[in-house]
Short mmCIF file of C-alpha atoms and ligand atoms in Angstrom, two decimals:
data_model
loop_
_atom_site.label_atom_id
_atom_site.label_comp_id
_atom_site.label_asym_id
_atom_site.label_seq_id
_atom_site.Cartn_x
_atom_site.Cartn_y
_atom_site.Cartn_z
CA MET A 979 -145.27 7.07 69.20
CA ARG A 980 -147.17 9.03 66.76
CA LEU A 981 -148.08 6.98 63.65
CA SER A 982 -147.52 10.39 61.48
CA ARG A 983 -144.09 10.14 62.55
CA TYR A 984 -143.25 6.37 62.63
CA PHE A 985 -142.09 4.35 59.73
CA LEU A 986 -144.79 1.97 59.03
CA PRO A 987 -144.84 0.98 55.45
CA VAL A 988 -148.18 -1.17 55.02
CA LEU A 989 -148.90 -2.67 51.94
CA LYS A 990 -152.69 -2.43 50.59
CA GLU A 991 -152.37 -5.32 48.18
CA ASN A 992 -151.59 -8.70 48.87
CA PRO A 993 -148.06 -9.54 48.08
CA SER A 994 -148.13 -12.22 45.55
CA GLU A 995 -144.94 -14.08 46.87
CA ALA A 996 -146.42 -14.85 50.41
CA GLN A 997 -147.82 -18.52 50.37
CA ILE A 998 -148.78 -18.45 54.11
CA VAL A 999 -150.88 -15.99 56.05
CA SER A 1000 -148.16 -15.08 58.59
CA HIS A 1001 -145.61 -14.04 55.74
CA ARG A 1002 -148.31 -12.27 53.98
CA LEU A 1003 -149.40 -10.32 57.04
CA MET A 1004 -145.81 -9.46 58.32
CA LEU A 1005 -145.18 -7.90 54.38
CA ARG A 1006 -148.47 -6.18 54.66
CA ALA A 1007 -148.15 -4.88 58.16
CA GLY A 1008 -144.66 -3.31 57.24
CA MET A 1009 -142.60 -5.83 59.71
CA ILE A 1010 -140.22 -7.12 57.31
CA LYS A 1011 -138.48 -6.43 53.77
CA GLN A 1012 -136.69 -9.29 52.03
CA SER A 1013 -133.14 -8.80 51.12
CA ALA A 1014 -132.39 -11.84 49.37
CA ALA A 1015 -133.88 -15.25 49.53
CA GLY A 1016 -134.52 -16.03 53.15
CA ILE A 1017 -132.75 -13.06 54.50
CA TYR A 1018 -134.89 -10.14 55.85
CA SER A 1019 -134.58 -6.59 57.09
CA TRP A 1020 -136.61 -6.15 60.28
CA LEU A 1021 -138.45 -2.83 59.85
CA PRO A 1022 -139.49 -0.96 63.13
CA LEU A 1023 -142.67 -3.09 63.85
CA GLY A 1024 -141.38 -6.17 63.07
CA PHE A 1025 -138.11 -5.48 65.14
CA LYS A 1026 -140.29 -4.41 67.98
CA VAL A 1027 -141.99 -7.74 68.30
CA LEU A 1028 -138.66 -9.47 67.71
CA ARG A 1029 -137.20 -7.50 70.82
CA LYS A 1030 -140.23 -8.28 72.90
CA ILE A 1031 -139.84 -12.12 72.21
CA GLU A 1032 -136.17 -11.86 72.95
CA ASN A 1033 -136.89 -10.22 76.19
CA ILE A 1034 -139.19 -12.97 77.30
CA VAL A 1035 -136.54 -15.46 76.21
CA HIS A 1036 -133.84 -13.92 78.38
CA GLU A 1037 -136.05 -13.42 81.38
CA GLU A 1038 -136.96 -17.11 81.27
CA GLN A 1039 -133.51 -18.18 80.77
CA GLN A 1040 -132.07 -16.34 83.52
CA ARG A 1041 -135.28 -17.37 85.69
CA ALA A 1042 -133.76 -20.89 85.18
CA GLY A 1043 -130.13 -19.62 86.13
CA HIS A 1044 -128.76 -19.85 82.60
CA ILE A 1045 -126.15 -17.33 81.94
CA PRO A 1046 -126.23 -15.01 79.14
CA MET A 1047 -123.18 -14.00 76.77
CA LEU A 1048 -122.75 -13.40 73.19
CA MET A 1049 -120.61 -15.26 70.47
CA PRO A 1050 -119.82 -14.05 66.92
CA THR A 1051 -121.56 -15.20 63.88
CA LEU A 1052 -118.40 -15.95 61.91
CA GLN A 1053 -116.53 -18.86 63.10
CA PRO A 1054 -113.06 -20.52 62.27
CA ALA A 1055 -113.46 -23.73 60.28
CA ASP A 1056 -110.74 -25.35 62.55
CA LEU A 1057 -113.17 -25.94 65.40
CA TRP A 1058 -115.63 -27.73 63.07
CA LYS A 1059 -112.70 -29.88 61.79
CA GLU A 1060 -111.99 -30.95 65.38
CA SER A 1061 -115.60 -32.19 66.10
CA GLY A 1062 -116.02 -33.52 62.47
CA ARG A 1063 -118.77 -31.86 61.61
CA TYR A 1064 -117.00 -29.38 59.07
CA ASP A 1065 -117.60 -32.17 56.41
CA ALA A 1066 -120.64 -33.66 57.91
CA TYR A 1067 -122.77 -30.51 57.89
CA GLY A 1068 -122.82 -30.24 54.09
CA PRO A 1069 -124.02 -27.67 51.79
CA GLU A 1070 -126.43 -26.12 54.71
CA MET A 1071 -123.10 -24.57 55.90
CA LEU A 1072 -122.04 -20.92 54.29
CA ARG A 1073 -118.55 -21.47 53.96
CA ILE A 1074 -116.43 -18.24 53.66
CA LYS A 1075 -112.66 -17.51 53.01
CA ASP A 1076 -111.13 -14.56 54.66
CA ARG A 1077 -108.04 -12.51 53.02
CA GLN A 1078 -105.41 -14.89 54.46
CA ASP A 1079 -107.40 -17.49 52.58
CA ARG A 1080 -108.38 -19.16 56.07
CA ASP A 1081 -111.84 -21.14 55.92
CA MET A 1082 -114.44 -19.51 58.01
CA LEU A 1083 -118.25 -20.07 58.15
CA TYR A 1084 -121.30 -18.39 59.10
CA GLY A 1085 -122.35 -20.32 62.15
CA PRO A 1086 -125.45 -22.68 61.81
CA THR A 1087 -125.21 -23.42 65.61
CA ASN A 1088 -122.54 -22.92 68.35
CA GLU A 1089 -121.55 -26.42 70.00
CA GLU A 1090 -117.92 -26.20 68.95
CA MET A 1091 -117.49 -22.66 69.68
CA ILE A 1092 -118.78 -22.98 73.08
CA THR A 1093 -117.02 -26.38 73.93
CA ASP A 1094 -113.76 -24.44 73.05
CA ILE A 1095 -114.57 -21.59 75.42
CA PHE A 1096 -115.18 -24.24 78.19
CA ARG A 1097 -112.28 -26.19 77.86
CA SER A 1098 -110.07 -23.08 77.74
CA HIS A 1099 -111.40 -21.68 81.02
CA VAL A 1100 -112.97 -24.63 83.20
CA GLY A 1101 -111.02 -27.27 84.59
CA SER A 1102 -112.75 -28.47 87.91
CA TYR A 1103 -115.91 -30.17 88.69
CA LYS A 1104 -116.63 -27.50 91.28
CA ASP A 1105 -117.41 -25.13 88.62
CA LEU A 1106 -120.47 -27.26 87.48
CA PRO A 1107 -122.90 -27.20 86.77
CA LEU A 1108 -122.98 -24.21 84.14
CA THR A 1109 -125.40 -23.35 81.22
CA LEU A 1110 -124.38 -20.59 78.95
CA TYR A 1111 -126.61 -19.18 76.28
CA HIS A 1112 -126.82 -16.36 73.79
CA ILE A 1113 -129.34 -15.17 71.12
CA GLN A 1114 -127.48 -14.67 67.92
CA TRP A 1115 -127.96 -14.67 64.25
CA LYS A 1116 -127.49 -18.18 62.24
CA PHE A 1117 -127.09 -19.12 58.67
CA ARG A 1118 -128.41 -22.18 57.23
CA ASP A 1119 -128.37 -22.22 53.67
CA GLU A 1120 -131.63 -24.02 53.41
CA ILE A 1121 -132.51 -25.63 50.14
CA ARG A 1122 -135.89 -24.27 50.04
CA PRO A 1123 -135.96 -20.94 52.14
CA ARG A 1124 -139.72 -20.26 52.21
CA PHE A 1125 -142.68 -18.75 54.17
CA GLY A 1126 -140.88 -15.38 55.22
CA VAL A 1127 -139.10 -15.91 58.56
CA MET A 1128 -140.57 -19.18 59.28
CA ARG A 1129 -137.68 -20.87 57.30
CA GLY A 1130 -135.10 -18.29 56.93
CA ARG A 1131 -131.52 -18.85 55.74
CA GLU A 1132 -130.55 -15.84 58.19
CA PHE A 1133 -132.50 -16.38 61.28
CA LEU A 1134 -132.11 -15.56 65.04
CA MET A 1135 -131.83 -18.12 67.54
CA LYS A 1136 -131.62 -18.49 71.35
CA ASP A 1137 -129.02 -21.28 71.72
CA GLY A 1138 -127.80 -22.71 75.10
CA TYR A 1139 -125.32 -25.10 76.29
CA ASN A 1140 -125.26 -27.03 79.43
CA PHE A 1141 -122.07 -28.75 80.80
CA ASP A 1142 -122.49 -31.14 83.92
CA LEU A 1143 -120.30 -33.75 85.66
CA THR A 1144 -122.74 -36.55 85.09
CA GLN A 1145 -125.29 -37.95 82.98
CA GLU A 1146 -127.94 -37.42 85.73
CA ASP A 1147 -126.98 -33.76 86.15
CA ALA A 1148 -126.97 -33.15 82.45
CA LEU A 1149 -130.57 -34.61 82.42
CA HIS A 1150 -131.79 -32.35 84.91
CA ALA A 1151 -130.45 -29.42 82.87
CA TYR A 1152 -132.50 -31.19 79.87
CA ASN A 1153 -135.69 -31.07 82.23
CA ARG A 1154 -135.04 -27.62 83.47
CA HIS A 1155 -134.66 -26.46 79.68
CA LEU A 1156 -138.07 -28.13 79.07
CA VAL A 1157 -139.72 -26.30 82.05
CA SER A 1158 -138.24 -22.95 81.15
CA TYR A 1159 -139.42 -23.15 77.39
CA LEU A 1160 -142.97 -24.21 78.49
CA ARG A 1161 -143.03 -20.84 80.65
CA SER A 1162 -141.42 -18.84 77.57
CA TYR A 1163 -143.99 -19.99 74.92
CA GLU A 1164 -147.03 -19.56 77.35
CA ARG A 1165 -146.02 -16.13 77.78
CA MET A 1166 -145.89 -15.48 74.21
CA GLY A 1167 -149.45 -16.51 74.25
CA LEU A 1168 -148.56 -19.97 72.53
CA GLN A 1169 -149.24 -23.47 73.35
CA ALA A 1170 -146.14 -25.37 72.11
CA ILE A 1171 -146.33 -29.12 72.72
CA PRO A 1172 -143.07 -30.87 73.31
CA MET A 1173 -142.67 -33.97 71.05
CA ARG A 1174 -140.24 -36.65 70.74
CA ALA A 1175 -138.34 -35.88 67.77
CA ASP A 1176 -134.97 -36.94 65.65
CA SER A 1177 -131.60 -35.35 66.63
CA GLY A 1178 -130.43 -34.73 63.05
CA PRO A 1179 -127.07 -33.26 62.80
CA ILE A 1180 -126.86 -32.00 66.48
CA GLY A 1181 -126.48 -35.77 67.82
CA GLY A 1182 -127.66 -37.76 70.90
CA ASP A 1183 -130.71 -39.60 71.60
CA ASP A 1184 -132.65 -37.61 74.02
CA THR A 1185 -134.50 -34.75 71.96
CA HIS A 1186 -137.63 -33.02 72.05
CA GLU A 1187 -139.16 -30.41 69.62
CA PHE A 1188 -141.64 -27.85 70.71
CA LEU A 1189 -144.51 -27.63 68.27
CA VAL A 1190 -147.14 -24.99 67.62
CA LEU A 1191 -150.19 -26.84 65.95
CA ALA A 1192 -151.17 -24.85 62.79
CA GLU A 1193 -152.08 -26.15 59.33
CA THR A 1194 -149.09 -24.33 57.58
CA GLY A 1195 -146.63 -26.21 59.73
CA GLU A 1196 -144.09 -28.12 57.95
CA SER A 1197 -143.87 -31.01 60.15
CA GLU A 1198 -146.63 -33.69 60.50
CA VAL A 1199 -147.55 -34.48 63.99
CA PHE A 1200 -149.42 -37.34 65.75
CA TYR A 1201 -150.47 -36.81 69.37
CA ASP A 1202 -152.88 -38.03 72.04
CA SER A 1203 -155.65 -35.01 72.22
CA GLN A 1204 -155.18 -34.95 75.94
CA ILE A 1205 -152.06 -33.33 75.65
CA THR A 1206 -153.71 -30.00 74.35
CA ASP A 1207 -155.66 -29.87 77.73
CA LEU A 1208 -152.47 -29.20 79.62
CA ASN A 1209 -151.67 -25.74 80.42
CA PHE A 1210 -148.26 -24.66 82.38
CA GLY A 1211 -150.10 -21.54 83.58
CA ASP A 1212 -148.22 -19.38 85.96
CA ARG A 1213 -147.00 -22.30 88.16
CA GLU A 1214 -143.85 -21.33 90.24
CA ILE A 1215 -141.08 -23.90 89.87
CA ASP A 1216 -137.70 -24.34 91.61
CA PHE A 1217 -135.59 -24.98 88.88
CA ASP A 1218 -132.61 -26.33 91.20
CA SER A 1219 -135.36 -28.82 92.34
CA VAL A 1220 -134.66 -32.15 90.41
CA ASP A 1221 -138.08 -33.57 91.46
CA GLN A 1222 -140.06 -30.58 90.22
CA CYS A 1223 -138.41 -30.34 87.01
CA GLN A 1224 -138.85 -34.15 86.30
CA ALA A 1225 -142.42 -33.87 87.38
CA VAL A 1226 -143.14 -31.27 84.86
CA LEU A 1227 -141.28 -33.41 82.04
CA GLU A 1228 -143.36 -36.37 82.82
CA GLU A 1229 -146.65 -34.60 82.95
CA PHE A 1230 -145.94 -32.85 79.48
CA THR A 1231 -144.20 -36.01 77.88
CA SER A 1232 -146.01 -38.92 79.09
CA ARG A 1233 -148.85 -38.95 76.43
CA TYR A 1234 -148.01 -39.85 72.77
CA ALA A 1235 -146.67 -36.84 70.83
CA ARG A 1236 -144.14 -37.48 68.18
CA THR A 1237 -143.13 -35.90 64.86
CA ASP A 1238 -143.19 -37.85 61.95
CA GLU A 1239 -139.54 -38.59 62.11
CA THR A 1240 -140.25 -40.63 65.11
CA HIS A 1241 -143.65 -41.66 64.91
CA ASP A 1242 -144.67 -45.29 65.64
CA ALA A 1243 -147.80 -46.64 64.34
CA ASP A 1244 -148.19 -49.35 66.71
CA LEU A 1245 -147.55 -47.31 69.89
CA PHE A 1246 -149.87 -44.78 68.37
CA ALA A 1247 -152.50 -47.35 68.05
CA GLN A 1248 -152.79 -47.84 71.73
CA VAL A 1249 -154.00 -44.37 72.28
CA PRO A 1250 -157.77 -44.63 72.31
CA ALA A 1251 -159.00 -43.93 68.89
CA GLU A 1252 -161.23 -40.95 70.05
CA ARG A 1253 -158.26 -39.18 71.19
CA GLN A 1254 -155.78 -39.91 68.10
CA ARG A 1255 -154.96 -36.65 66.47
CA THR A 1256 -152.88 -36.16 63.21
CA ALA A 1257 -152.04 -32.54 62.39
CA ARG A 1258 -149.50 -30.09 61.32
CA GLY A 1259 -146.97 -28.10 63.61
CA ILE A 1260 -144.59 -25.36 63.54
CA GLU A 1261 -141.13 -26.29 65.16
CA VAL A 1262 -140.33 -23.30 67.63
CA GLY A 1263 -137.55 -25.10 69.82
CA GLN A 1264 -135.60 -28.04 70.23
CA ILE A 1265 -133.61 -29.54 73.05
CA PHE A 1266 -130.90 -32.25 73.18
CA TYR A 1267 -129.00 -34.29 75.64
CA PHE A 1268 -125.91 -35.58 73.37
CA GLY A 1269 -123.49 -36.85 76.38
CA THR A 1270 -120.10 -36.41 75.72
CA LYS A 1271 -120.07 -36.22 72.06
CA TYR A 1272 -118.50 -33.11 71.75
CA SER A 1273 -116.47 -32.88 75.00
CA ASP A 1274 -114.82 -36.42 73.75
CA ALA A 1275 -114.01 -35.00 70.44
CA MET A 1276 -112.77 -31.64 71.61
CA GLY A 1277 -111.14 -32.82 74.90
CA ALA A 1278 -113.51 -30.80 77.14
CA THR A 1279 -112.77 -32.45 80.53
CA VAL A 1280 -112.65 -31.27 84.16
CA GLN A 1281 -111.24 -32.88 87.10
CA GLY A 1282 -113.69 -35.00 89.07
CA PRO A 1283 -114.02 -35.39 92.87
CA ASP A 1284 -111.75 -38.26 92.42
CA GLY A 1285 -108.83 -36.13 90.78
CA LYS A 1286 -109.23 -37.94 87.43
CA ALA A 1287 -109.92 -36.00 84.21
CA THR A 1288 -113.59 -36.77 82.77
CA PRO A 1289 -115.46 -35.70 79.75
CA VAL A 1290 -118.37 -33.25 80.65
CA HIS A 1291 -121.78 -34.07 79.63
CA MET A 1292 -123.60 -31.84 77.47
CA GLY A 1293 -126.84 -30.82 75.82
CA SER A 1294 -127.87 -27.89 73.82
CA HIS A 1295 -131.12 -26.17 73.65
CA GLY A 1296 -132.37 -23.99 71.02
CA ILE A 1297 -135.50 -21.40 70.41
CA GLY A 1298 -136.55 -20.11 67.02
CA VAL A 1299 -136.63 -16.62 68.02
CA SER A 1300 -137.34 -15.01 64.45
CA ARG A 1301 -139.39 -18.05 63.46
CA LEU A 1302 -141.61 -17.34 66.30
CA VAL A 1303 -142.78 -13.98 64.94
CA GLY A 1304 -144.46 -16.03 62.38
CA ALA A 1305 -145.54 -18.73 64.27
CA ILE A 1306 -147.38 -16.31 66.71
CA ILE A 1307 -149.12 -14.86 63.88
CA GLU A 1308 -150.04 -18.33 62.18
CA ALA A 1309 -151.77 -18.94 65.50
CA SER A 1310 -153.17 -15.53 66.20
CA HIS A 1311 -154.75 -13.73 63.23
CA ASP A 1312 -158.10 -13.28 61.45
CA ASP A 1313 -159.40 -12.06 57.95
CA LYS A 1314 -158.37 -8.33 59.09
CA GLY A 1315 -154.94 -9.10 60.18
CA ILE A 1316 -152.82 -9.89 63.03
CA ILE A 1317 -154.11 -10.33 66.60
CA TRP A 1318 -151.05 -9.83 68.98
CA PRO A 1319 -151.19 -11.55 72.32
CA GLU A 1320 -150.53 -8.96 75.10
CA GLY A 1321 -147.21 -10.48 76.14
CA VAL A 1322 -145.53 -9.60 72.55
CA THR A 1323 -147.67 -6.84 71.27
CA PRO A 1324 -145.28 -4.18 69.49
CA PHE A 1325 -147.40 -1.24 71.03
CA HIS A 1326 -149.94 -2.00 74.09
CA VAL A 1327 -152.63 0.22 72.76
CA GLY A 1328 -153.75 2.07 69.69
CA ILE A 1329 -155.43 5.41 69.81
CA VAL A 1330 -157.43 6.35 66.98
CA ASN A 1331 -158.41 9.99 66.53
CA LEU A 1332 -161.70 10.05 64.62
CA LYS A 1333 -161.37 14.10 64.14
CA GLN A 1334 -157.88 15.14 63.39
CA GLY A 1335 -157.84 18.78 63.87
CA ASP A 1336 -160.81 19.10 66.28
CA GLU A 1337 -159.58 20.78 69.23
CA GLU A 1338 -161.28 18.83 71.62
CA ALA A 1339 -160.52 15.46 70.02
CA ASP A 1340 -156.86 16.37 69.58
CA THR A 1341 -156.44 17.55 73.49
CA ALA A 1342 -158.25 14.29 74.51
CA CYS A 1343 -156.08 12.07 72.28
CA GLN A 1344 -152.62 13.99 73.70
CA ALA A 1345 -153.99 13.45 77.39
CA LEU A 1346 -154.66 9.85 76.61
CA TYR A 1347 -151.23 9.55 75.19
CA ASP A 1348 -149.55 11.43 78.15
CA SER A 1349 -151.26 9.08 81.11
CA ILE A 1350 -150.87 5.91 79.14
CA THR A 1351 -146.98 6.82 78.60
CA ALA A 1352 -146.57 7.64 82.22
CA LEU A 1353 -147.82 4.33 83.21
CA GLY A 1354 -144.79 2.76 81.30
CA LEU A 1355 -146.93 1.54 78.35
CA GLU A 1356 -146.36 2.32 74.85
CA PRO A 1357 -149.25 3.75 72.75
CA LEU A 1358 -149.53 4.06 69.01
CA TYR A 1359 -151.43 7.32 68.11
CA ASP A 1360 -152.86 7.47 64.70
CA ASP A 1361 -152.71 11.22 64.39
CA ARG A 1362 -152.92 11.19 60.80
CA ASN A 1363 -155.43 13.12 58.50
CA GLU A 1364 -157.10 10.04 57.34
CA ARG A 1365 -160.68 8.87 57.14
CA ALA A 1366 -161.91 6.61 60.26
CA GLY A 1367 -162.19 3.55 57.95
CA GLY A 1368 -158.45 3.56 56.87
CA LYS A 1369 -157.39 3.99 60.63
CA PHE A 1370 -159.21 1.26 61.75
CA ALA A 1371 -158.13 -1.00 58.85
CA THR A 1372 -154.36 -0.03 59.85
CA MET A 1373 -155.01 -0.86 63.40
CA ASP A 1374 -156.77 -4.09 62.80
CA LEU A 1375 -153.88 -5.13 60.30
CA ILE A 1376 -151.05 -4.42 62.77
CA GLY A 1377 -153.13 -6.16 65.44
CA LEU A 1378 -152.63 -4.19 68.64
CA PRO A 1379 -154.83 -6.07 71.34
CA TRP A 1380 -156.64 -2.93 72.52
CA ARG A 1381 -157.88 0.34 70.87
CA ILE A 1382 -159.21 3.54 72.16
CA THR A 1383 -161.33 5.29 69.76
CA VAL A 1384 -161.92 9.11 70.49
CA GLY A 1385 -164.41 11.19 68.66
CA PRO A 1386 -166.06 14.29 69.00
CA ARG A 1387 -169.56 12.59 69.35
CA GLY A 1388 -168.40 10.65 72.23
CA LEU A 1389 -166.55 13.40 73.95
CA LYS A 1390 -169.81 15.37 74.30
CA ASN A 1391 -171.07 12.72 76.64
CA GLY A 1392 -167.51 12.51 78.25
CA VAL A 1393 -166.70 8.96 76.97
CA VAL A 1394 -164.10 7.17 74.55
CA GLU A 1395 -164.49 3.64 73.25
CA LEU A 1396 -162.36 0.71 74.20
CA THR A 1397 -162.11 -2.28 71.75
CA SER A 1398 -160.71 -5.56 72.02
CA ARG A 1399 -159.06 -6.56 68.68
CA LYS A 1400 -159.63 -10.34 69.72
CA THR A 1401 -163.14 -10.19 70.24
CA GLY A 1402 -164.12 -7.02 68.44
CA GLU A 1403 -166.19 -5.77 71.41
CA SER A 1404 -166.42 -2.31 72.15
CA GLU A 1405 -167.35 -0.55 75.37
CA GLU A 1406 -167.88 2.97 76.07
CA MET A 1407 -166.19 4.81 79.19
CA THR A 1408 -164.25 7.87 80.27
CA PRO A 1409 -160.81 8.26 79.07
CA GLU A 1410 -159.62 7.72 82.91
CA VAL A 1411 -161.56 4.42 83.04
CA ALA A 1412 -160.04 3.14 79.71
CA VAL A 1413 -156.56 4.07 80.79
CA GLU A 1414 -157.07 2.17 84.05
CA LYS A 1415 -158.57 -0.90 82.15
CA VAL A 1416 -155.75 -1.13 79.85
CA ALA A 1417 -153.26 -0.70 82.60
CA ALA A 1418 -154.57 -3.42 84.56
CA ILE A 1419 -154.51 -5.72 81.73
CA TYR A 1420 -150.97 -5.30 81.48
CA ARG A 1421 -150.11 -5.40 85.10
CA ALA A 1422 -151.83 -8.76 85.19
CA ILE A 1423 -149.20 -10.26 82.78
CA GLY A 1424 -146.29 -8.42 84.37
C1 P5A B 757 -130.00 -26.37 69.57
C2 P5A B 757 -129.27 -25.02 69.85
C3 P5A B 757 -129.75 -26.54 67.25
O1 P5A B 757 -129.38 -26.06 66.37
N1 P5A B 757 -127.98 -26.22 68.43
C4 P5A B 757 -127.93 -25.02 69.26
C5 P5A B 757 -129.37 -26.85 68.42
N2 P5A B 757 -131.06 -26.91 67.19
S1 P5A B 757 -132.09 -26.78 65.89
O2 P5A B 757 -133.41 -27.53 66.21
O3 P5A B 757 -131.60 -27.13 64.69
O4 P5A B 757 -132.50 -25.32 65.86
C6 P5A B 757 -133.18 -24.64 67.10
C7 P5A B 757 -134.51 -23.86 66.49
O5 P5A B 757 -134.05 -22.86 65.52
C8 P5A B 757 -135.00 -22.72 64.70
N3 P5A B 757 -134.69 -22.90 63.18
C9 P5A B 757 -135.16 -21.89 62.17
N4 P5A B 757 -135.75 -20.84 62.05
C10 P5A B 757 -136.07 -20.09 61.02
N5 P5A B 757 -135.22 -20.51 60.08
C11 P5A B 757 -134.45 -21.60 59.94
N6 P5A B 757 -134.17 -22.13 58.82
C12 P5A B 757 -134.43 -22.40 60.93
N7 P5A B 757 -133.86 -23.54 61.33
C13 P5A B 757 -134.13 -23.92 62.94
C14 P5A B 757 -136.31 -23.52 64.95
O6 P5A B 757 -137.35 -23.12 65.83
C15 P5A B 757 -135.44 -24.71 65.83
O7 P5A B 757 -136.38 -25.18 66.69
#
């Protein structure tokens, strides 16, 4: 993409409405525009990052054997009256009437709808296990939408639902989700810690939230510092293996890590004092096992091996896809702007032409652009007629992990400069070597 042809409405001034750094940087980098409180348009740069996160979630869900689908945003109230949550959900639910005066709602989550689909089409234990998921917009009429996309009213969620014959099978599904979430967050450059949490309106006793540590997080968290040494890495897991998934769950949840909702001061006191940590965290996902809560209420049964109808065991599992964009920025920025982890960056590399209009510089930039594109990577080429300082400031603000700077002086010696956004370190090399280095970095992360 050439910057002169892109739509990147960066702001020079700090927007006064933004209280936290991710909100401020998303507005300044032209990623989002508020349309109403807690409701945002995703401008091209923000939309690109959102899609990258969605893609990682899709890949990791399908690696775990979960099946993608799509349910609507609008739901009939009848389903929620069956489960009893129509009244229980309260004012957070946006209630709508259609022209026939029928009660509808903008879905805050989809347990009822998926249970209805399941009971309509699945009748035998032989069709289990089954986990279906979708990535769809949700609406929760939060009393205090704030911090930009972090606590929105309309937000994008990946929500998945498992159906199993027994509690044991459903707990495997729970563990499998935990493992696949750890993988997903790591690919986004995040450390998200599973913490014992409270299940709220979704229900059930088994639930973990995934928290990214950040000063601006809305949850207070208590944990054993050993937990931050754990690293999922790129280990290969057989998601069908009950033992392997169970072992990962034990490894990542056996140390003390709880949100304020479930914090137990006496248990925490047993952690050696020098390892006790209190911090703040951003909740980027949550997994639940709630047994037969919905299948009992809505009559979702299958015929078991003994021929008898038995209610299915269920859980649901959510990732805050749009919130993650903010969470990643909270975890990765400096005073100049965003620093995208390579796994989610909107463009792979920036090209800065220090002297637009200089024939040699223009030709070299175009050649770089073509060879990077030919490798299947996306460069953002700043081809505007601006001074170098302004171009660098824009690149630093939007946070591409790598920048290639091209100027007449370097070209006289046959070199360009490759700069890391994270370390600020620059190295001179031939354009060919710069392209190869960038390509190797992205090859390594797949
Ligand atoms: C699990 C999937 C559920 O709704 N039902 C389906 C279960 N869980 S949850 O914890 O309530 O939400 C899942 C994740 O969605 C994100 N999230 C939000 N993101 C932005 N703005 C909001 N107002 C908001 N509310 C929830 C969180 O990341 C949460 O973990």
